[in-house]
Tab-separated table of C-alpha atoms and ligand atoms in Angstrom:
chain	number	residue	atom	x	y	z
S	396	MET	CA	24.489	33.179	-1.651
S	397	VAL	CA	20.999	31.839	-1.752
S	398	THR	CA	21.811	28.541	-0.093
S	399	ASP	CA	22.876	30.479	3.093
S	400	CYS	CA	19.335	31.811	3.426
S	401	PHE	CA	18.269	28.210	3.914
S	402	SER	CA	20.990	26.783	6.060
S	403	PRO	CA	20.079	23.732	8.103
S	404	GLU	CA	20.615	25.645	11.378
S	405	SER	CA	18.062	28.263	10.349
S	406	LEU	CA	15.436	25.546	9.672
S	407	ASP	CA	13.678	25.338	12.958
S	408	ARG	CA	10.001	24.357	13.356
S	409	GLU	CA	8.785	27.966	12.969
S	410	ARG	CA	10.752	28.627	9.855
S	411	ILE	CA	9.762	25.355	8.175
S	412	VAL	CA	6.079	26.215	8.817
S	413	SER	CA	6.618	29.674	7.329
S	414	LEU	CA	8.317	28.191	4.267
S	415	LEU	CA	5.519	25.741	3.815
S	416	GLU	CA	3.171	28.656	3.786
S	417	ALA	CA	5.394	31.099	1.864
S	418	ASP	CA	4.597	32.766	-1.414
S	419	ASP	CA	5.605	31.163	-4.741
S	420	ASP	CA	8.776	33.252	-5.272
S	421	THR	CA	10.214	32.323	-1.892
S	422	ALA	CA	9.249	28.665	-2.555
S	423	SER	CA	10.991	28.737	-5.876
S	424	LEU	CA	14.218	29.975	-4.231
S	425	LEU	CA	13.810	27.242	-1.635
S	426	LYS	CA	13.577	24.514	-4.308
S	427	LYS	CA	16.507	25.788	-6.342
S	428	ALA	CA	18.614	25.944	-3.161
S	429	ALA	CA	17.656	22.293	-2.443
S	430	GLY	CA	18.396	21.176	-5.937
S	431	ARG	CA	21.855	22.688	-5.577
S	432	CYS	CA	22.271	21.082	-2.174
S	433	ARG	CA	21.586	17.647	-3.730
S	434	ASP	CA	24.084	18.388	-6.427
S	435	ILE	CA	26.785	19.375	-3.983
S	436	HIS	CA	26.238	16.538	-1.449
S	437	ARG	CA	24.960	13.673	-3.559
S	438	GLY	CA	25.684	14.641	-7.141
S	439	PRO	CA	23.292	15.186	-10.069
S	440	LYS	CA	22.240	11.589	-10.572
S	441	VAL	CA	18.868	9.885	-10.030
S	442	TYR	CA	19.054	6.289	-9.022
S	443	LEU	CA	16.495	3.811	-10.302
S	444	ARG	CA	14.883	1.046	-8.275
S	445	GLY	CA	12.698	-1.353	-10.305
S	446	LEU	CA	9.426	-1.984	-8.405
S	447	VAL	CA	8.035	-5.459	-7.977
S	448	GLU	CA	4.382	-5.303	-6.568
S	449	TYR	CA	4.738	-8.792	-5.174
S	450	SER	CA	1.429	-9.222	-3.524
S	451	ASN	CA	-1.638	-7.078	-2.678
S	452	ILE	CA	-2.850	-9.304	0.137
S	453	CYS	CA	-2.924	-7.219	3.272
S	454	VAL	CA	-3.892	-7.853	6.898
S	455	LYS	CA	-4.164	-4.175	7.723
S	456	ASP	CA	-7.153	-1.885	7.263
S	457	CYS	CA	-5.673	1.557	6.869
S	458	LEU	CA	-8.482	4.074	6.324
S	459	TYR	CA	-6.859	5.737	3.333
S	460	CYS	CA	-5.551	2.800	1.270
S	461	GLY	CA	-7.338	0.965	-1.582
S	462	LEU	CA	-5.640	-2.322	-0.592
S	463	ARG	CA	-7.151	-2.309	2.936
S	464	CYS	CA	-8.431	-5.799	3.878
S	465	SER	CA	-12.031	-4.582	4.065
S	466	ASN	CA	-11.992	-3.573	0.402
S	467	LYS	CA	-13.586	-6.731	-1.147
S	468	ASP	CA	-13.581	-5.211	-4.614
S	469	VAL	CA	-9.845	-6.013	-4.986
S	470	HIS	CA	-8.796	-9.193	-6.699
S	471	ARG	CA	-5.993	-10.439	-4.418
S	472	TYR	CA	-2.841	-11.984	-5.884
S	473	GLU	CA	0.641	-13.141	-5.057
S	474	LEU	CA	3.192	-13.367	-7.815
S	475	ASP	CA	4.824	-16.743	-8.243
S	476	ASP	CA	8.662	-16.947	-7.948
S	477	ALA	CA	9.165	-17.297	-11.670
S	478	LYS	CA	7.255	-14.057	-12.322
S	479	VAL	CA	9.258	-12.139	-9.700
S	480	LEU	CA	12.490	-13.391	-11.106
S	481	GLU	CA	11.412	-12.410	-14.628
S	482	GLU	CA	10.716	-8.926	-13.461
S	483	VAL	CA	14.030	-8.852	-11.536
S	484	GLY	CA	15.883	-10.059	-14.589
S	485	PHE	CA	14.353	-7.154	-16.560
S	486	ALA	CA	15.524	-4.714	-13.919
S	487	TYR	CA	19.070	-6.199	-14.113
S	488	ARG	CA	19.229	-6.085	-17.898
S	489	SER	CA	17.728	-2.509	-17.817
S	490	GLY	CA	20.549	-1.216	-15.657
S	491	TYR	CA	18.268	-0.309	-12.714
S	492	GLY	CA	20.865	-1.073	-10.112
S	493	SER	CA	18.289	-2.073	-7.428
S	494	VAL	CA	14.868	-3.662	-6.982
S	495	VAL	CA	12.116	-2.974	-4.359
S	496	ILE	CA	9.965	-5.893	-3.377
S	497	GLN	CA	6.723	-4.357	-2.105
S	498	SER	CA	3.654	-6.123	-0.744
S	499	GLY	CA	0.671	-5.603	1.617
S	500	GLU	CA	1.463	-6.526	5.215
S	501	ARG	CA	1.370	-10.250	5.672
S	502	THR	CA	2.316	-12.658	8.378
S	503	GLY	CA	2.962	-16.362	8.609
S	504	ARG	CA	5.918	-18.593	7.943
S	505	ARG	CA	4.962	-19.401	4.382
S	506	PHE	CA	5.081	-15.759	3.351
S	507	THR	CA	8.197	-14.781	5.339
S	508	SER	CA	10.160	-17.828	4.087
S	509	ALA	CA	9.072	-17.153	0.472
S	510	VAL	CA	10.517	-13.598	0.789
S	511	SER	CA	13.763	-14.987	2.218
S	512	ALA	CA	14.075	-17.414	-0.661
S	513	LEU	CA	13.250	-14.781	-3.293
S	514	VAL	CA	15.903	-12.416	-1.816
S	515	ARG	CA	18.499	-15.187	-1.989
S	516	ARG	CA	17.631	-15.979	-5.673
S	517	ILE	CA	17.803	-12.309	-6.636
S	518	LYS	CA	21.410	-12.070	-5.143
S	519	GLU	CA	22.339	-15.238	-7.022
S	520	ILE	CA	21.023	-14.402	-10.426
S	521	SER	CA	22.577	-10.917	-10.286
S	522	ASP	CA	25.934	-12.074	-8.874
S	523	GLY	CA	25.170	-9.949	-5.808
S	524	ARG	CA	25.053	-6.766	-7.911
S	525	LEU	CA	21.326	-5.814	-7.557
S	526	GLY	CA	20.557	-3.851	-4.409
S	527	ILE	CA	17.422	-5.210	-2.650
S	528	THR	CA	14.864	-3.011	-0.860
S	529	LEU	CA	12.027	-4.607	0.971
S	530	SER	CA	8.668	-2.904	1.782
S	531	CYS	CA	6.538	-5.572	3.389
S	532	GLY	CA	5.259	-3.846	6.501
S	533	GLU	CA	5.576	-4.655	10.259
S	534	GLN	CA	7.324	-7.862	11.051
S	535	SER	CA	9.118	-9.408	14.080
S	536	ALA	CA	12.770	-8.693	14.761
S	537	GLU	CA	13.620	-12.176	13.844
S	538	VAL	CA	12.004	-11.923	10.387
S	539	TYR	CA	13.677	-8.629	9.689
S	540	ARG	CA	16.978	-10.259	10.683
S	541	LYS	CA	16.392	-13.276	8.457
S	542	TRP	CA	15.519	-11.087	5.430
S	543	PHE	CA	18.670	-9.120	6.093
S	544	GLU	CA	20.792	-12.183	6.260
S	545	ALA	CA	19.263	-13.408	3.001
S	546	GLY	CA	20.648	-10.235	1.362
S	547	ALA	CA	18.105	-7.385	1.654
S	548	HIS	CA	19.912	-4.278	2.708
S	549	ARG	CA	17.244	-1.499	2.713
S	550	TYR	CA	13.724	-1.396	4.128
S	551	LEU	CA	10.900	1.113	3.624
S	552	LEU	CA	8.282	1.450	6.374
S	553	ARG	CA	6.460	4.761	6.452
S	554	ILE	CA	5.289	6.388	9.684
S	555	GLU	CA	2.451	7.822	7.604
S	556	SER	CA	2.182	10.753	10.045
S	557	SER	CA	4.530	11.439	12.908
S	558	ARG	CA	1.714	13.026	14.903
S	559	ARG	CA	0.401	10.323	17.193
S	560	SER	CA	-3.210	11.712	17.220
S	561	LEU	CA	-3.288	11.999	13.413
S	562	TYR	CA	-1.981	8.447	13.102
S	563	SER	CA	-4.825	7.364	15.234
S	564	MET	CA	-7.371	9.228	13.161
S	565	ILE	CA	-6.229	7.554	9.860
S	566	HIS	CA	-6.046	4.039	11.221
S	567	PRO	CA	-8.721	1.921	12.796
S	568	GLN	CA	-8.499	1.314	16.576
S	569	ASP	CA	-8.673	-2.440	16.245
S	570	GLY	CA	-5.492	-3.367	18.044
S	571	MET	CA	-3.732	-3.984	14.646
S	572	HIS	CA	-2.450	-0.390	14.047
S	573	SER	CA	-0.146	0.944	16.690
S	574	TYR	CA	1.894	4.040	16.384
S	575	ASP	CA	4.368	2.704	19.076
S	576	ARG	CA	4.731	-0.572	17.281
S	577	ARG	CA	5.590	1.212	14.010
S	578	ILE	CA	8.305	3.215	15.711
S	579	GLU	CA	9.600	0.021	17.398
S	580	CYS	CA	9.772	-1.566	13.985
S	581	LEU	CA	11.835	1.330	12.649
S	582	HIS	CA	14.344	0.737	15.514
S	583	MET	CA	14.354	-2.971	14.962
S	584	LEU	CA	15.186	-2.425	11.287
S	585	ARG	CA	18.043	-0.153	12.176
S	586	ASP	CA	19.353	-2.759	14.712
S	587	ALA	CA	19.134	-5.565	12.057
S	588	GLY	CA	21.539	-3.550	9.956
S	589	TYR	CA	19.274	-2.084	7.139
S	590	LYS	CA	19.404	1.303	5.541
S	591	VAL	CA	16.091	2.486	6.984
S	592	GLY	CA	13.509	4.483	4.966
S	593	THR	CA	10.304	6.012	6.137
S	594	GLY	CA	7.892	8.692	5.016
S	595	VAL	CA	4.494	10.377	5.311
S	596	MET	CA	1.445	11.382	3.298
S	597	ILE	CA	1.082	15.062	2.614
S	598	GLY	CA	-2.301	16.832	2.535
S	599	LEU	CA	-4.224	14.433	4.745
S	600	PRO	CA	-7.483	15.586	6.226
S	601	PHE	CA	-6.805	17.137	9.634
S	602	GLN	CA	-3.083	17.646	8.925
S	603	THR	CA	-1.482	21.060	9.561
S	604	ALA	CA	1.711	22.786	8.394
S	605	GLU	CA	2.995	22.286	11.976
S	606	ASP	CA	2.381	18.503	11.538
S	607	LEU	CA	4.367	18.517	8.358
S	608	ALA	CA	7.187	20.477	9.993
S	609	ASP	CA	7.219	17.950	12.794
S	610	ASP	CA	7.341	15.101	10.160
S	611	LEU	CA	10.626	16.601	8.770
S	612	LEU	CA	12.054	16.980	12.238
S	613	PHE	CA	11.061	13.423	12.984
S	614	PHE	CA	13.043	12.142	9.955
S	615	ARG	CA	16.009	14.183	11.137
S	616	ASP	CA	15.813	13.021	14.742
S	617	MET	CA	15.421	9.409	13.688
S	618	ASP	CA	18.489	9.906	11.451
S	619	VAL	CA	16.880	7.927	8.639
S	620	ASP	CA	18.752	6.916	5.455
S	621	MET	CA	15.837	7.264	2.982
S	622	VAL	CA	12.518	9.050	2.752
S	623	GLY	CA	9.646	8.446	0.380
S	624	MET	CA	6.787	10.793	0.852
S	625	GLY	CA	4.091	12.115	-1.399
S	626	PRO	CA	0.666	13.687	-1.545
S	627	TYR	CA	-2.279	11.882	-0.049
S	628	LEU	CA	-4.620	10.823	-2.888
S	629	GLU	CA	-8.259	9.844	-2.549
S	630	HIS	CA	-9.457	6.341	-3.052
S	631	ASP	CA	-13.256	5.983	-3.369
S	632	ARG	CA	-13.549	2.633	-1.610
S	633	THR	CA	-11.970	3.852	1.619
S	634	PRO	CA	-13.448	5.544	4.733
S	635	LEU	CA	-11.142	8.619	4.447
S	636	TYR	CA	-12.816	9.407	1.201
S	637	SER	CA	-15.754	11.045	2.963
S	638	TYR	CA	-13.347	13.651	4.343
S	639	ARG	CA	-12.191	14.687	0.834
S	640	ASN	CA	-13.718	18.131	1.219
S	641	LEU	CA	-11.215	18.815	3.998
S	642	ILE	CA	-7.989	18.249	2.016
S	643	PRO	CA	-6.020	20.850	0.071
S	644	SER	CA	-6.475	21.117	-3.716
S	645	PRO	CA	-4.413	18.854	-5.925
S	646	GLU	CA	-2.089	21.820	-6.928
S	647	ARG	CA	-1.637	22.688	-3.293
S	648	ARG	CA	-0.872	19.055	-2.301
S	649	LEU	CA	1.737	18.788	-5.024
S	650	GLU	CA	3.318	22.131	-4.056
S	651	LEU	CA	3.366	21.135	-0.415
S	652	SER	CA	5.036	17.768	-1.396
S	653	LEU	CA	7.638	19.612	-3.461
S	654	ARG	CA	8.425	21.991	-0.532
S	655	MET	CA	8.607	19.123	1.843
S	656	VAL	CA	11.205	17.412	-0.445
S	657	ALA	CA	13.211	20.630	-0.685
S	658	LEU	CA	13.206	21.259	3.037
S	659	LEU	CA	14.193	17.743	3.769
S	660	ARG	CA	17.073	17.835	1.341
S	661	LEU	CA	18.352	20.932	3.068
S	662	LEU	CA	17.949	19.404	6.545
S	663	MET	CA	19.454	16.052	5.524
S	664	PRO	CA	21.769	16.710	2.487
S	665	HIS	CA	23.144	13.144	2.325
S	666	ILE	CA	20.065	10.869	2.411
S	667	ASN	CA	18.178	9.328	-0.466
S	668	ILE	CA	14.825	11.052	-1.153
S	669	ALA	CA	12.354	9.537	-3.588
S	670	ALA	CA	10.445	11.388	-6.379
S	671	THR	CA	7.192	9.314	-5.732
S	672	THR	CA	4.636	8.096	-8.176
S	673	ALA	CA	1.884	9.908	-6.220
S	674	MET	CA	3.456	13.149	-7.308
S	675	GLN	CA	3.122	11.995	-10.964
S	676	VAL	CA	-0.642	11.501	-10.426
S	677	LEU	CA	-1.042	15.261	-9.700
S	678	HIS	CA	1.211	16.392	-12.586
S	679	PRO	CA	2.590	14.428	-15.479
S	680	TYR	CA	6.084	15.792	-14.538
S	681	GLY	CA	5.483	15.787	-10.787
S	682	ARG	CA	8.410	13.460	-10.226
S	683	GLU	CA	10.805	15.517	-12.327
S	684	MET	CA	9.740	18.578	-10.357
S	685	ALA	CA	10.638	16.690	-7.187
S	686	VAL	CA	14.019	15.963	-8.624
S	687	PHE	CA	14.644	19.650	-9.266
S	688	ALA	CA	13.597	20.223	-5.639
S	689	GLY	CA	16.225	17.784	-4.348
S	690	ALA	CA	14.933	14.191	-4.823
S	691	ASN	CA	17.361	11.556	-6.146
S	692	VAL	CA	15.574	8.297	-6.373
S	693	MET	CA	12.799	7.006	-8.660
S	694	MET	CA	11.001	3.637	-8.635
S	695	PRO	CA	9.869	2.516	-12.127
S	696	ASN	CA	7.039	-0.031	-11.895
S	697	MET	CA	7.697	-3.457	-13.432
S	698	THR	CA	4.355	-5.053	-12.829
S	699	ASP	CA	2.472	-6.568	-15.745
S	700	PRO	CA	-0.553	-4.589	-16.971
S	701	SER	CA	-2.715	-7.495	-15.975
S	702	ASN	CA	-1.945	-6.855	-12.322
S	703	ARG	CA	-1.407	-3.071	-12.210
S	704	GLY	CA	-5.165	-2.522	-11.718
S	705	ASN	CA	-5.093	-4.818	-8.695
S	706	TYR	CA	-2.480	-2.706	-6.953
S	707	GLN	CA	-4.309	0.606	-6.605
S	708	ILE	CA	-3.586	2.127	-3.207
S	709	TYR	CA	-5.219	5.350	-4.611
S	710	ASN	CA	-7.383	6.318	-7.569
S	711	ASN	CA	-5.788	7.322	-10.891
S	712	LYS	CA	-2.652	5.270	-10.635
S	713	PRO	CA	-0.703	6.285	-13.766
S	714	GLY	CA	0.489	3.838	-16.509
S	715	LEU	CA	-2.178	1.210	-15.775
S	716	ASN	CA	-1.916	-0.273	-19.153
S	717	ASP	CA	1.844	0.013	-19.555
S	718	ASP	CA	4.312	-2.935	-19.183
S	719	ALA	CA	7.754	-2.797	-17.659
S	720	GLU	CA	9.375	-1.927	-21.051
S	721	ILE	CA	7.036	1.002	-21.807
S	722	THR	CA	7.359	2.281	-18.184
S	723	ARG	CA	11.135	2.134	-18.585
S	724	SER	CA	11.188	4.170	-21.808
S	725	LYS	CA	8.813	6.786	-20.421
S	726	VAL	CA	10.933	7.160	-17.265
S	727	ILE	CA	13.982	7.561	-19.283
S	728	GLU	CA	12.464	9.921	-21.785
S	729	ASN	CA	10.973	12.179	-19.078
S	730	LEU	CA	14.284	12.352	-17.267
S	731	THR	CA	16.246	12.944	-20.434
S	732	VAL	CA	14.060	15.735	-21.744
S	733	HIS	CA	14.514	17.435	-18.367
S	734	GLY	CA	18.316	16.947	-18.679
S	735	ILE	CA	18.391	14.810	-15.590
S	736	GLU	CA	21.280	12.274	-15.331
S	737	ILE	CA	20.627	8.615	-14.451
S	738	GLY	CA	22.923	6.490	-12.195
S	739	TRP	CA	22.821	3.383	-14.253
S	740	ASN	CA	23.766	0.065	-12.525
S	741	GLU	CA	24.469	1.890	-9.275
S	742	TRP	CA	23.007	1.448	-5.834
S	743	GLY	CA	23.348	5.023	-4.969
S	744	ASP	CA	23.375	4.642	-1.167
S	745	SER	CA	24.875	7.305	1.024
S	746	ASP	CA	27.654	6.018	3.128
S	747	ARG	CA	27.897	8.943	5.478
S	748	LYS	CA	27.159	7.976	9.062
S	749	ASP	CA	25.563	11.147	10.394
S	750	LYS	CA	23.295	12.106	7.644
S	751	SER	CA	21.917	15.333	8.908
S	752	VAL	CA	23.569	18.711	9.202
S	753	ARG	CA	22.446	20.292	12.383
H	880	LIG	N1	-2.657	8.242	-1.049
H	880	LIG	C1	-1.305	8.335	-1.021
H	880	LIG	N2	-0.499	7.413	-0.560
H	880	LIG	C2	-1.054	6.291	-0.033
H	880	LIG	N3	-0.506	5.203	0.513
H	880	LIG	C3	-1.482	4.407	0.902
H	880	LIG	N4	-2.633	4.897	0.532
H	880	LIG	C4	-2.419	6.076	0.031
H	880	LIG	C5	-3.194	7.085	-0.590
H	880	LIG	N5	-4.573	6.967	-0.567
H	880	LIG	C6	0.968	5.072	0.797
H	880	LIG	C7	1.220	4.850	2.293
H	880	LIG	C8	1.889	3.540	2.293
H	880	LIG	C9	2.437	3.363	0.897
H	880	LIG	C10	2.584	1.973	0.531
H	880	LIG	O1	1.401	3.940	0.085
H	880	LIG	O2	2.039	5.880	2.660
H	880	LIG	O3	2.889	3.425	3.233
H	881	LIG	FE1	-1.962	-2.546	3.739
H	881	LIG	FE2	0.017	-0.812	3.405
H	881	LIG	FE3	-2.429	-0.315	2.352
H	881	LIG	FE4	-2.092	-0.147	5.023
H	881	LIG	S1	-1.084	1.177	3.416
H	881	LIG	S2	-3.784	-1.199	3.991
H	881	LIG	S3	-0.562	-1.768	5.337
H	881	LIG	S4	-1.066	-1.942	1.815
């Protein structure tokens, strides 16, 4: 059986590297095996999380991201509560099952209390039915606890690269961007009770296949519940843009991302793996390809067209002129034409304690 050729026990660092570099025929077997693995351990459904881009204000200055605080071309915004609740209401009526509240990293009591209040309201207006994921950067253990008590139960905080030296290369050395602090936050999130999600960018300048293999082993060793990863994409107003001649071609970055999804599914059959929007930038059906390679979560954007342009972490963000309704119909249509089932009104969390197979 093909699956046996890709058993988790056989996927050590060396084998992972060789599969990331393998020919297309081998990769196609790998992706098929991962799709089957998802079907067996998680079922065929894709779960939807409606994405609220709550605020693009950010205190960080990540060298790859269009929202970095040094980028003065961005019009900064924060949605008011009514707008957030309108988008959340749309998610609820649409059967999305969960929402993700995402923002740049922000500190201060006003912001952290506003998020707590919003989480409480979301729980109220949905009778506790909507799952709530937060993705609002590094915070104190106390803030993470408060948000959890308010009702958020998942948190996304990408490690961006698990290789410490690469992390230092893509972040400024200004005392604000610490690899150790990031890891500490992931532990704090776990201690606070969240389902913890992390992830990396794929195809960064200076990144090797060995780094990517180590990223996968990092997810396994951290025993995370969710992973969102996708290709690194250029943004012309960022320092990393000047290294664009060092990155793999768009086709290669997409292919590497799909292989990463497939390998992760085989290593951690029970976790949630996102088919990310960044994959859609490189191919109109990039996300569906990720689903066939083992992903099982998608995050349809619900932001108004008036603000989508203000939340461009990379160039060529898709659907800039679409509203939540159009995004919804496109997502459903794309999944449906590919014969992919949707988990309507479901959270789709994995309950299994030990999520990896070793
Ligand atoms: N290309 C791809 N992903 C990016 N992110 C930020 N900038 C880029 C980029 N240029 C991702 C990071 C971050 C998430 C919010 O977006 O992984 O954690
Ligand atoms: Fe801010 Fe996140 Fe962009 Fe870094 S990646 S600049 S923390 S929005």
